[in-house]
CSV table of C-alpha atoms in Angstrom, one decimal:
chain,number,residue,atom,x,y,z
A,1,UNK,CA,-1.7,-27.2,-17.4
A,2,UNK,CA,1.1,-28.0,-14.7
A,3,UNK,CA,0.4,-31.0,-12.4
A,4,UNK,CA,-0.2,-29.1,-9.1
A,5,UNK,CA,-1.0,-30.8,-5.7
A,6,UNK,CA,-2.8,-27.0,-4.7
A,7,UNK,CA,-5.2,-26.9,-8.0
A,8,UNK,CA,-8.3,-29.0,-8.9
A,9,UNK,CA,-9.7,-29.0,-11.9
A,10,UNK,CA,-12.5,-26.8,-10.8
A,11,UNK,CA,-9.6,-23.9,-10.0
A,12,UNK,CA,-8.3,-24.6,-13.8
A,13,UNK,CA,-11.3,-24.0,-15.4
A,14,UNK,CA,-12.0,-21.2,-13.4
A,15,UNK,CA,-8.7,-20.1,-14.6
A,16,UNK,CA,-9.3,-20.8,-18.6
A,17,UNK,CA,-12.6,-18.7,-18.0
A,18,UNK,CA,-10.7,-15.7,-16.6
A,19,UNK,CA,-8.0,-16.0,-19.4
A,20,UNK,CA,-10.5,-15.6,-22.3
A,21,UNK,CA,-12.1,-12.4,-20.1
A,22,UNK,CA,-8.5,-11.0,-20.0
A,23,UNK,CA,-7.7,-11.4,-23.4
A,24,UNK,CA,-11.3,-9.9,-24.4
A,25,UNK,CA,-12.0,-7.4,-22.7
A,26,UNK,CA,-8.7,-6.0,-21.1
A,27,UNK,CA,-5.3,-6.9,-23.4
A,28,UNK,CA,-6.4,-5.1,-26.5
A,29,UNK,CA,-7.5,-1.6,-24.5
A,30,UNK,CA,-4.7,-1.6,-22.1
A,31,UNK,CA,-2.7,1.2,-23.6
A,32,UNK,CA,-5.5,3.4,-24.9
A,33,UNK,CA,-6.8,3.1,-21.4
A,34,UNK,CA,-3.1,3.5,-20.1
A,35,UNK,CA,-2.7,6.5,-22.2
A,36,UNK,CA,-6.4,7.8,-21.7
A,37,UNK,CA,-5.5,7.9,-17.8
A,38,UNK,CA,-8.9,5.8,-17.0
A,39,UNK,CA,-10.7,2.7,-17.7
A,40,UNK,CA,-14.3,2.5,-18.5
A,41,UNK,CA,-16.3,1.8,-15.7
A,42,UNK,CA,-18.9,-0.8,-16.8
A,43,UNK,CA,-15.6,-3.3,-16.6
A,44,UNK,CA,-16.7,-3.6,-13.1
A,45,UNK,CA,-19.7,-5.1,-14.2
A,46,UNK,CA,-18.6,-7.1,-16.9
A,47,UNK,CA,-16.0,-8.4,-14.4
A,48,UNK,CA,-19.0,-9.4,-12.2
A,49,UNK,CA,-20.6,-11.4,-14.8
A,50,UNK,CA,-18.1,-14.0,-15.0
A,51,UNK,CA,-17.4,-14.0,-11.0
A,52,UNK,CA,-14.4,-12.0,-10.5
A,53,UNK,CA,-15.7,-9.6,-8.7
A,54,UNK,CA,-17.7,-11.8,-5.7
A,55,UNK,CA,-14.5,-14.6,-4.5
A,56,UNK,CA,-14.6,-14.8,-1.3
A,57,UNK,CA,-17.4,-13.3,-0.6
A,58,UNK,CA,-20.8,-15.2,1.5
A,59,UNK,CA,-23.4,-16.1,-1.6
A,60,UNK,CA,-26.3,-14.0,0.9
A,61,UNK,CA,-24.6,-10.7,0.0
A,62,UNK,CA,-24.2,-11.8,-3.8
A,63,UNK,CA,-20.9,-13.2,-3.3
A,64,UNK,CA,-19.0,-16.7,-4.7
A,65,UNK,CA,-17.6,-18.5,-1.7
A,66,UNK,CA,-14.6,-20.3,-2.6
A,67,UNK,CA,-10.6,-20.7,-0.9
A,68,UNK,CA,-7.7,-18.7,-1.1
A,69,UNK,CA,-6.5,-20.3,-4.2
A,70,UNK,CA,-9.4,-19.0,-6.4
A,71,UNK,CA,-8.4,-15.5,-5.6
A,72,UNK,CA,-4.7,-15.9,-6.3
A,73,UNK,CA,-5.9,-16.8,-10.1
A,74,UNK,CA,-7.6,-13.8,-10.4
A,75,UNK,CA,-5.1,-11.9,-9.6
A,76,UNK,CA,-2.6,-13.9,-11.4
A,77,UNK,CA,-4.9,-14.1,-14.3
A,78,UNK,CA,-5.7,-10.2,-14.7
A,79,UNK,CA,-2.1,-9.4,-14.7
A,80,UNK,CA,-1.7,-11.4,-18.2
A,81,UNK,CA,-3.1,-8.0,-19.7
A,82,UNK,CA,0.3,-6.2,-18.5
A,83,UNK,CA,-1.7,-3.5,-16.7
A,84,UNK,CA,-1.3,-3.4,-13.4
A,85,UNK,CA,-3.8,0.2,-13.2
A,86,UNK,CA,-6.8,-2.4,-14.0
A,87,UNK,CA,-5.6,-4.7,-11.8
A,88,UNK,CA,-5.4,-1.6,-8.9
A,89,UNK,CA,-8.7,-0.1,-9.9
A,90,UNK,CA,-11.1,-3.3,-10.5
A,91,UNK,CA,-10.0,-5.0,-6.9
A,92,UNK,CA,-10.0,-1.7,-5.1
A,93,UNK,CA,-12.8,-3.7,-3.5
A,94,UNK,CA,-10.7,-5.9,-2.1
A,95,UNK,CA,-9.3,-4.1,0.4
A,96,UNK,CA,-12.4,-1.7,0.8
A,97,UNK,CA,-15.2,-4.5,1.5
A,98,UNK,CA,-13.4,-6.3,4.0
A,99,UNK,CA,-13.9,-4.6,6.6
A,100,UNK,CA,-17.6,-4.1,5.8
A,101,UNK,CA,-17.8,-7.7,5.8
A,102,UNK,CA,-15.8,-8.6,8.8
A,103,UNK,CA,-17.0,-5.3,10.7
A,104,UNK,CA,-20.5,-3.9,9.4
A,105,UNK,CA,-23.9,-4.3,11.0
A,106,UNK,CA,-25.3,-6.9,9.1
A,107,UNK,CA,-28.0,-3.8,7.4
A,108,UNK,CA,-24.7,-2.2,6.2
A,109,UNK,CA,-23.7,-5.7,5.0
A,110,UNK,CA,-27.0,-6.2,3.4
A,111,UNK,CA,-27.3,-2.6,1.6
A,112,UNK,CA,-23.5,-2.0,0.5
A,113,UNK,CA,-21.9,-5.0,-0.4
A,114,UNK,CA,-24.5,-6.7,-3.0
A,115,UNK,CA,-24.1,-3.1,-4.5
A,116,UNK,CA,-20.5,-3.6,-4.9
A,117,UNK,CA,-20.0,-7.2,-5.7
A,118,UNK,CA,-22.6,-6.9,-8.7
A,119,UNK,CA,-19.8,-4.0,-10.2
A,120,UNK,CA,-22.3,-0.9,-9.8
A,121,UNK,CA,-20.8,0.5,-6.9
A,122,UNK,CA,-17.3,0.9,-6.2
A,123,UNK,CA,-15.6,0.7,-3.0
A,124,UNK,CA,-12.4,2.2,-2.0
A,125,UNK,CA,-10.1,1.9,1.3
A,126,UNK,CA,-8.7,5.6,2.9
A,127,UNK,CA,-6.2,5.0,5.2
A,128,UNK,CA,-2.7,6.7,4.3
A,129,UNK,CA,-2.6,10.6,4.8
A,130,UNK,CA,-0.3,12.9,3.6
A,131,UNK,CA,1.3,13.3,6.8
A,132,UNK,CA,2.2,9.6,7.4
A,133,UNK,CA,2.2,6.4,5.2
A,134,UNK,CA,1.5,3.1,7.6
A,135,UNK,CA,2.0,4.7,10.4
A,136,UNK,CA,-2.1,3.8,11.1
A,137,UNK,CA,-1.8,4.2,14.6
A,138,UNK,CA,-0.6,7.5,14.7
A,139,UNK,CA,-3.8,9.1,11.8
A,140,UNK,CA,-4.6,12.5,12.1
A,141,UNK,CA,-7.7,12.7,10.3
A,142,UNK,CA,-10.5,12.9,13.3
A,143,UNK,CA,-14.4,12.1,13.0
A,144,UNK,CA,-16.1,13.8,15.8
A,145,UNK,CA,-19.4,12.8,17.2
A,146,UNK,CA,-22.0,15.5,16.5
A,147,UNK,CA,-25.7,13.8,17.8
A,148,UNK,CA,-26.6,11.3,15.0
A,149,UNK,CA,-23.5,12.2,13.0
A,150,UNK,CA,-19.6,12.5,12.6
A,151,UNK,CA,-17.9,15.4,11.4
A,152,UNK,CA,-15.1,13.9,9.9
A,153,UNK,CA,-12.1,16.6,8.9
A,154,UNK,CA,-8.4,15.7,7.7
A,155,UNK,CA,-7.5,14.3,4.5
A,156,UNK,CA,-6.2,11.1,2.8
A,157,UNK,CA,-3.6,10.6,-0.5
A,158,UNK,CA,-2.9,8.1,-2.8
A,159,UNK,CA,-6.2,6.7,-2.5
A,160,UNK,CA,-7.3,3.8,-5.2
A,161,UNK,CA,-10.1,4.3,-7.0
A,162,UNK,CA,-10.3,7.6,-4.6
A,163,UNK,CA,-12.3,9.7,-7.5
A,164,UNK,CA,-15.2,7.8,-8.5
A,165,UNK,CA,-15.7,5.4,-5.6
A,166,UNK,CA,-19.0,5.3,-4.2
A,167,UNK,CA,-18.6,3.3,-0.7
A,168,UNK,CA,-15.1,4.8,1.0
A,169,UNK,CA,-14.1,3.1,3.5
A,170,UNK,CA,-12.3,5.7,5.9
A,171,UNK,CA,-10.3,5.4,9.1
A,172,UNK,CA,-10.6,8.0,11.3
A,173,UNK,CA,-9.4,9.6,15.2
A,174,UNK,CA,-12.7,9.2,17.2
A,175,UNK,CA,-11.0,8.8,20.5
A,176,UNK,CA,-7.5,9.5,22.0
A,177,UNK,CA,-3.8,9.1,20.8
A,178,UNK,CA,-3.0,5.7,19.7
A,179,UNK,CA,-4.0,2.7,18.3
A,180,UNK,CA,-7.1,2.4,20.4
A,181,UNK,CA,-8.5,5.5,19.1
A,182,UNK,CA,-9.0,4.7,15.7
A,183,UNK,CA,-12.3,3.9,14.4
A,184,UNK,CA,-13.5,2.9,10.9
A,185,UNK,CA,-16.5,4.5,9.0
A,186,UNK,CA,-18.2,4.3,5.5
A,187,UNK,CA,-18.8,7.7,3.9
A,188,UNK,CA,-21.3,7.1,0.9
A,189,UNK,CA,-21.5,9.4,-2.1
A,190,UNK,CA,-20.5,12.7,-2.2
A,191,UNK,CA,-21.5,14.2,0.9
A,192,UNK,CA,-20.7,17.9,1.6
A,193,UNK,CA,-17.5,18.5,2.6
A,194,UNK,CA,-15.8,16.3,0.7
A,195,UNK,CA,-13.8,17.1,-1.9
A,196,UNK,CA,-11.1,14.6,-4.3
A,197,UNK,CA,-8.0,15.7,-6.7
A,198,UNK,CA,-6.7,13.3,-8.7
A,199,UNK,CA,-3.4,12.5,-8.6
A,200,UNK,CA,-0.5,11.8,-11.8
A,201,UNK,CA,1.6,8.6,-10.9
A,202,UNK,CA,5.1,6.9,-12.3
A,203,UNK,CA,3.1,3.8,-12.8
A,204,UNK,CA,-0.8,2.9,-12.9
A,205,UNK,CA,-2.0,5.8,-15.6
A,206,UNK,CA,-5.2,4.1,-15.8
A,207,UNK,CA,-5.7,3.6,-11.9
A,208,UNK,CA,-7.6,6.4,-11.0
A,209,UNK,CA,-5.6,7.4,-7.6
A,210,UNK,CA,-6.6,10.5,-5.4
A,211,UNK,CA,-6.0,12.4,-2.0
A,212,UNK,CA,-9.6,13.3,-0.4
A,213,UNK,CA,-9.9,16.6,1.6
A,214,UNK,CA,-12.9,16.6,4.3
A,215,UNK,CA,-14.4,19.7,5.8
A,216,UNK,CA,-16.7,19.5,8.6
A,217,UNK,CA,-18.0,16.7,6.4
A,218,UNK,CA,-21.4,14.9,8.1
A,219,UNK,CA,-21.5,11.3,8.0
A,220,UNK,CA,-24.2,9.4,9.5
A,221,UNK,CA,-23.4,8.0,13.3
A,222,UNK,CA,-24.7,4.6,11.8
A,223,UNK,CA,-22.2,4.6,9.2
A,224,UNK,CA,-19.6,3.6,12.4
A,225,UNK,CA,-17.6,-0.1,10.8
A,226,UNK,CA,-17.7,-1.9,14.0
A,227,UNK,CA,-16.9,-0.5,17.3
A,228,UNK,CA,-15.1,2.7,17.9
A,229,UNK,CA,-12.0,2.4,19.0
A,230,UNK,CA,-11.7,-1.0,17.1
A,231,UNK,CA,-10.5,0.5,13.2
A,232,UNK,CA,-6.8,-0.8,13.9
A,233,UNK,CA,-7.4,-4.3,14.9
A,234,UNK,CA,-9.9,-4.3,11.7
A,235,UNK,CA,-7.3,-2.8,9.3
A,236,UNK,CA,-4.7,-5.2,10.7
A,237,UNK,CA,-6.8,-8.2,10.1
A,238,UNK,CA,-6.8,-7.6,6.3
A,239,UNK,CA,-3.2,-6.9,5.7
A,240,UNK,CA,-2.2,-10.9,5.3
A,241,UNK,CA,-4.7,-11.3,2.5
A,242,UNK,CA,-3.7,-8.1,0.6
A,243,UNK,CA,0.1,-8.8,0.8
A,244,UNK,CA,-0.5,-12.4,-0.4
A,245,UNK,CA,-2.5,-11.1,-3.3
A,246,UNK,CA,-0.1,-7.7,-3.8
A,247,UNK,CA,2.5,-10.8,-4.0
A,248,UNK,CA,0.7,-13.2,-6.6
A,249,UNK,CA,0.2,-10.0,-8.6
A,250,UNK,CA,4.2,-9.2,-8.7
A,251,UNK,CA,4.7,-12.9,-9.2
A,252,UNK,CA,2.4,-13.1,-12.5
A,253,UNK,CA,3.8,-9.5,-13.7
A,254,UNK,CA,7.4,-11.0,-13.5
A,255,UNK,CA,6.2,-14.1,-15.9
A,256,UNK,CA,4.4,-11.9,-18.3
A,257,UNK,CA,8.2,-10.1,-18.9
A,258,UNK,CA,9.4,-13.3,-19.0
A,259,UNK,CA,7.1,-15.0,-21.5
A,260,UNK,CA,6.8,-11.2,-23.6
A,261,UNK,CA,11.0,-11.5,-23.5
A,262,UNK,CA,11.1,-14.8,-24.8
A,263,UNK,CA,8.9,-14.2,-27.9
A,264,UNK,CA,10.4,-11.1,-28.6
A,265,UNK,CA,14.5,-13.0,-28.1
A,266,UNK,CA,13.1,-15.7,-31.1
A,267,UNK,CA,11.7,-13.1,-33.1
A,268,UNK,CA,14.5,-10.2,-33.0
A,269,UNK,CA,17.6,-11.3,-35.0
A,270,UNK,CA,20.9,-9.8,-34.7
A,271,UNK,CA,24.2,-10.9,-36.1
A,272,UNK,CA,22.7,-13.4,-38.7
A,273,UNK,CA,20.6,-15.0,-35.9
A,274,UNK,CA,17.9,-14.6,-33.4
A,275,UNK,CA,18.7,-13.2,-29.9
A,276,UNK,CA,17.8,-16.3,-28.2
A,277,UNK,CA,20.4,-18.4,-29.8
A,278,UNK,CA,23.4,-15.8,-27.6
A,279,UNK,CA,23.9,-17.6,-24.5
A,280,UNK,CA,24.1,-14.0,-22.7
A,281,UNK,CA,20.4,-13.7,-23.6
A,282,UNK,CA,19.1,-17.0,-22.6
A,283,UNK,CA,21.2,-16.9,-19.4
A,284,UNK,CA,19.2,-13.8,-18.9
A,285,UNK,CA,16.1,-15.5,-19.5
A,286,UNK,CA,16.7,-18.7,-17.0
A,287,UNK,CA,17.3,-16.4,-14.1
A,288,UNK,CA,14.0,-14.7,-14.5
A,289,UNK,CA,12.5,-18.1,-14.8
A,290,UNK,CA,14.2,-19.1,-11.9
A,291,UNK,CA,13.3,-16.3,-9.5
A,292,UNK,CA,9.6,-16.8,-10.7
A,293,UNK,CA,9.1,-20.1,-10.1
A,294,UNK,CA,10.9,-20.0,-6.5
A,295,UNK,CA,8.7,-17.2,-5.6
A,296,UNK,CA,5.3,-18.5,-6.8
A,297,UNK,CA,6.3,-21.9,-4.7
A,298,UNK,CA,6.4,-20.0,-1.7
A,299,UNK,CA,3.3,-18.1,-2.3
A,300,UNK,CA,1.0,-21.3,-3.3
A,301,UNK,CA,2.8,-23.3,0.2
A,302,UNK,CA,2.1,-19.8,2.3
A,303,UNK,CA,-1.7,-19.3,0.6
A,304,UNK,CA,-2.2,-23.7,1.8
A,305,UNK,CA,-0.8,-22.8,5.0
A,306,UNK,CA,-3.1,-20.0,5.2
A,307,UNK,CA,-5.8,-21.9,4.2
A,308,UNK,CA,-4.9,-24.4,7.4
A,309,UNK,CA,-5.7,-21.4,9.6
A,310,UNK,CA,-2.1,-20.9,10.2
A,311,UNK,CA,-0.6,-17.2,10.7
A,312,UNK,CA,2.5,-16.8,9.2
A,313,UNK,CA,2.9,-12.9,9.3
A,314,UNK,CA,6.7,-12.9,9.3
A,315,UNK,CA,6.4,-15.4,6.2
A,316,UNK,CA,3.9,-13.4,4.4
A,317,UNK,CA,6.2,-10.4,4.8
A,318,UNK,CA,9.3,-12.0,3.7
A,319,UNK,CA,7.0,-13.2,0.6
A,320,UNK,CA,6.3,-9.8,-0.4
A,321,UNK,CA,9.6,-8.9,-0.7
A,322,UNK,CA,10.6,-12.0,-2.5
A,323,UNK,CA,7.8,-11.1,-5.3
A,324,UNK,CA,8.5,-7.6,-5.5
A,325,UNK,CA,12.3,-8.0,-6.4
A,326,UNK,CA,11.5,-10.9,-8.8
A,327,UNK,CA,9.3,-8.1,-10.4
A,328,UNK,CA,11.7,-5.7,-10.5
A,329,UNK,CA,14.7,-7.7,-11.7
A,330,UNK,CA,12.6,-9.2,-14.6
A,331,UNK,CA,10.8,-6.1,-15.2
A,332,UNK,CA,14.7,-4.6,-15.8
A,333,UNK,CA,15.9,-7.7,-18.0
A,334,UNK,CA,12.8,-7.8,-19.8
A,335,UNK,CA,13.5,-4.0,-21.5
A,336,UNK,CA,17.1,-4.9,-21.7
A,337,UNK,CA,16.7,-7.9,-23.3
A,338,UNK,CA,14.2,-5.8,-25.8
A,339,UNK,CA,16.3,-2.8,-26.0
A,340,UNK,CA,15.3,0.0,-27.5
A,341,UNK,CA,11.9,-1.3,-28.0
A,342,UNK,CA,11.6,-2.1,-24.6
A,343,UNK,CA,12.2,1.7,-24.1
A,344,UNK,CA,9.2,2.4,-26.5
A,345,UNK,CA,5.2,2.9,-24.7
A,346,UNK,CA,3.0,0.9,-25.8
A,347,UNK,CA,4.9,-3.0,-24.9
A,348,UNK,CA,3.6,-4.4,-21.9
A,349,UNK,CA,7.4,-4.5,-20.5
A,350,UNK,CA,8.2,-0.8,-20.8
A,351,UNK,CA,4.7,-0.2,-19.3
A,352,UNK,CA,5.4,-3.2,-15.9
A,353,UNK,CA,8.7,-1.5,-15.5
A,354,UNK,CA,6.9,1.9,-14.6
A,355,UNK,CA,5.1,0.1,-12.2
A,356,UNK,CA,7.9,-1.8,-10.2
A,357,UNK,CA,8.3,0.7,-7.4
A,358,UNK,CA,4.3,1.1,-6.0
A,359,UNK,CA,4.3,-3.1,-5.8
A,360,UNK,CA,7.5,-2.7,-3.5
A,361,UNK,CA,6.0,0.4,-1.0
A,362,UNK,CA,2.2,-0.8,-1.5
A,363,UNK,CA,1.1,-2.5,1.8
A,364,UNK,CA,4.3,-1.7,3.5
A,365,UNK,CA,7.1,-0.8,2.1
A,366,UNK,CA,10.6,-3.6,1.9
A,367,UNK,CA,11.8,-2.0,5.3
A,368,UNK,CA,8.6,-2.2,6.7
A,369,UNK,CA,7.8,-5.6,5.8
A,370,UNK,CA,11.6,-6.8,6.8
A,371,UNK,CA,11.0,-4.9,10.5
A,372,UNK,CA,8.2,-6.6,11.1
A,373,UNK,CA,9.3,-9.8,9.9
A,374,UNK,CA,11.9,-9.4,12.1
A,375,UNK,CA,10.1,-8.4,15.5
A,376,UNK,CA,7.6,-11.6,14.3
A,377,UNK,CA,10.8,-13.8,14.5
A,378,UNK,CA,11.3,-12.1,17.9
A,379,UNK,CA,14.7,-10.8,16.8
């Protein structure tokens, strides 16, 4: 364990406890689930049993209150098993329930999240549409008031979790052009009208990832997340949290090609002596190192500041990119550094370098993230 000022020993335990779950229940199925294009779904619930699934969440809705900290380990922590399609589909959640939580009547609250936080339901978030990625403001997908209902009709893509979730939480046009006119509601089930496809990705095989069509599709009036006309300001709110853990996700990916490259360099031996022992190679290793630690230092100083109630959007965006090219440059050395067996499926560095690219356009892509870190510095 590192000396840390940002860690108790509460938050190392937690983090031991998460480590043995990891190397369970999700290391040693990673590529039969990777290859199988799913993972089963009662890891939800065995998630729950040990508390990854309720952080953050008030202990009246089933839920484990705890700080910012707790939920970088998980994330850190589930990215030990080199599959970044678990780490996608069992925290769909957490950018789903949010705005439940922040948003929802407290009967919604009461009814869906317990459901979700206990791993039997899963919850999803439908925001991107095939016409436009985070350009939220400018949605097509409307939700028309029809007596006690909305008929929603549109579509959404490259939804998480968008075939088997059970709670979607969708943002829809209720009102006018604009910001002002977007609205959020929970569709439950699958009501009529609704139809998914699933979708075949670079990265992620085991994530199950879809684009949703709706069809004069009826959701109940009372399934409304808030206010209409208030889905942007809610969608806004959750983007800090889910770049600062898109980030510690990238951060931990880059160390596990860093720690898988390192065994591999003592093992591998080439002219009469192990790989490690060519400077080239351990010059390669020390810049990985390097870029990881610098990055995870500024996301443990930007999750305290956070945790101050501080707002540093323009940091948080800069952080982001910082973690997503650590990935990707380590990612890269990592395969070169094993070679041709880096090139082979099945090591967890061939499969991290498929996934590089959806870390990097996730939650706004590099450009995004740089204009608006720019306009925040009012440049």
């Amino acid at each position: 364990m590192r000396l840390s000022p940002f860690y108790t020993p509460e938050h190392e335990a937690f983090r031991q406890t998460l480590r043995r779950f990891v190397a369970r229940e999700i290391e040693p199925y990673a590529n039969q689930w990777d290859e199988a294009g799913e993972f089963p779904r009662e890891l939800y619930k065995k998630a729950a049993a040990i508390g990854y699934m309720q952080l953050g969440y008030p202990e009246r809705y089933g839920g484990i209150e705890c700080d910012r900290f707790m939920r970088i380990i998980a994330m850190q922590e589930i990215a030990r098993g080199g599959s970044g399609g678990v780490g996608a589909g069992l925290f769909s959640h957490t950018i789903g329930a949010p705005p439940i939580l922040h948003r929802g009547s407290e009967v919604m609250k009461s009814r869906v999240l317990p459901q979700i936080l206990s791993g039997e339901k899963i919850s999803a978030l439908a925001i991107t549409e095939p016409s436009g990625g985070s350009d939220v403001a400018n949605l097509r997908t409307t939700a028309r008031r029809d007596g006690d209902h909305f008929v929603i009709n549109g579509s959404k893509t490259f939804i998480t979790s968008g075939m088997r979730a059970d709670f979607i939480t969708l943002a829809a046009r209720t009102g006018g052009p604009g910001a002002s006119g977007v609205s959020l509601i929970l569709v439950e089930g699958n009501p009529e009208g609704l139809q998914r496809t699933p979708l075949k990705k670079m990265g992620w095989w085991c994530s199950d990832t879809a684009t949703l069509y709706f069809e004069n599709c009826r959701v109940p009036a009372a399934n409304l997340i808030g206010k209409e006309g208030e889905g942007f300001r809610a969608i806004m709110l959750n983007f800090n949290d889910e770049r600062l853990h898109g980030a510690a996700g990238a951060i931990a990916f880059a160390r596990v090609c860093l720690e898988e490259a390192i065994a591999y360099a003592k093992e591998r031996v080439t002219f009469g002596k192990p790989i490690v022992q060519h400077q080239v190679i351990r010059h390669k290793l020390v810049d990985m190192a390097q870029r990881i630690e610098a990055s995870q230092a500024m996301l443990e100083l930007l999750t305290w500041r956070l945790e101050q109630g501080e707002n540093p959007v323009a940091e948080i965006c800069m952080l982001k990119n910082q973690a997503t090219t650590t990935l990707a440059f380590c990612a890269s050395e990592g395969v070169q550094i094993f070679g041709g067996a880096g090139f082979m499926r099945g090591a967890k560095v061939e499969r991290i370098y498929r996934e590089v690219k959806v870390n990097a356009i996730g939650a706004g892509t590099e450009e995004i993230m740089k204009d608006l870190a720019s306009r925040q510095m009012g440049l």
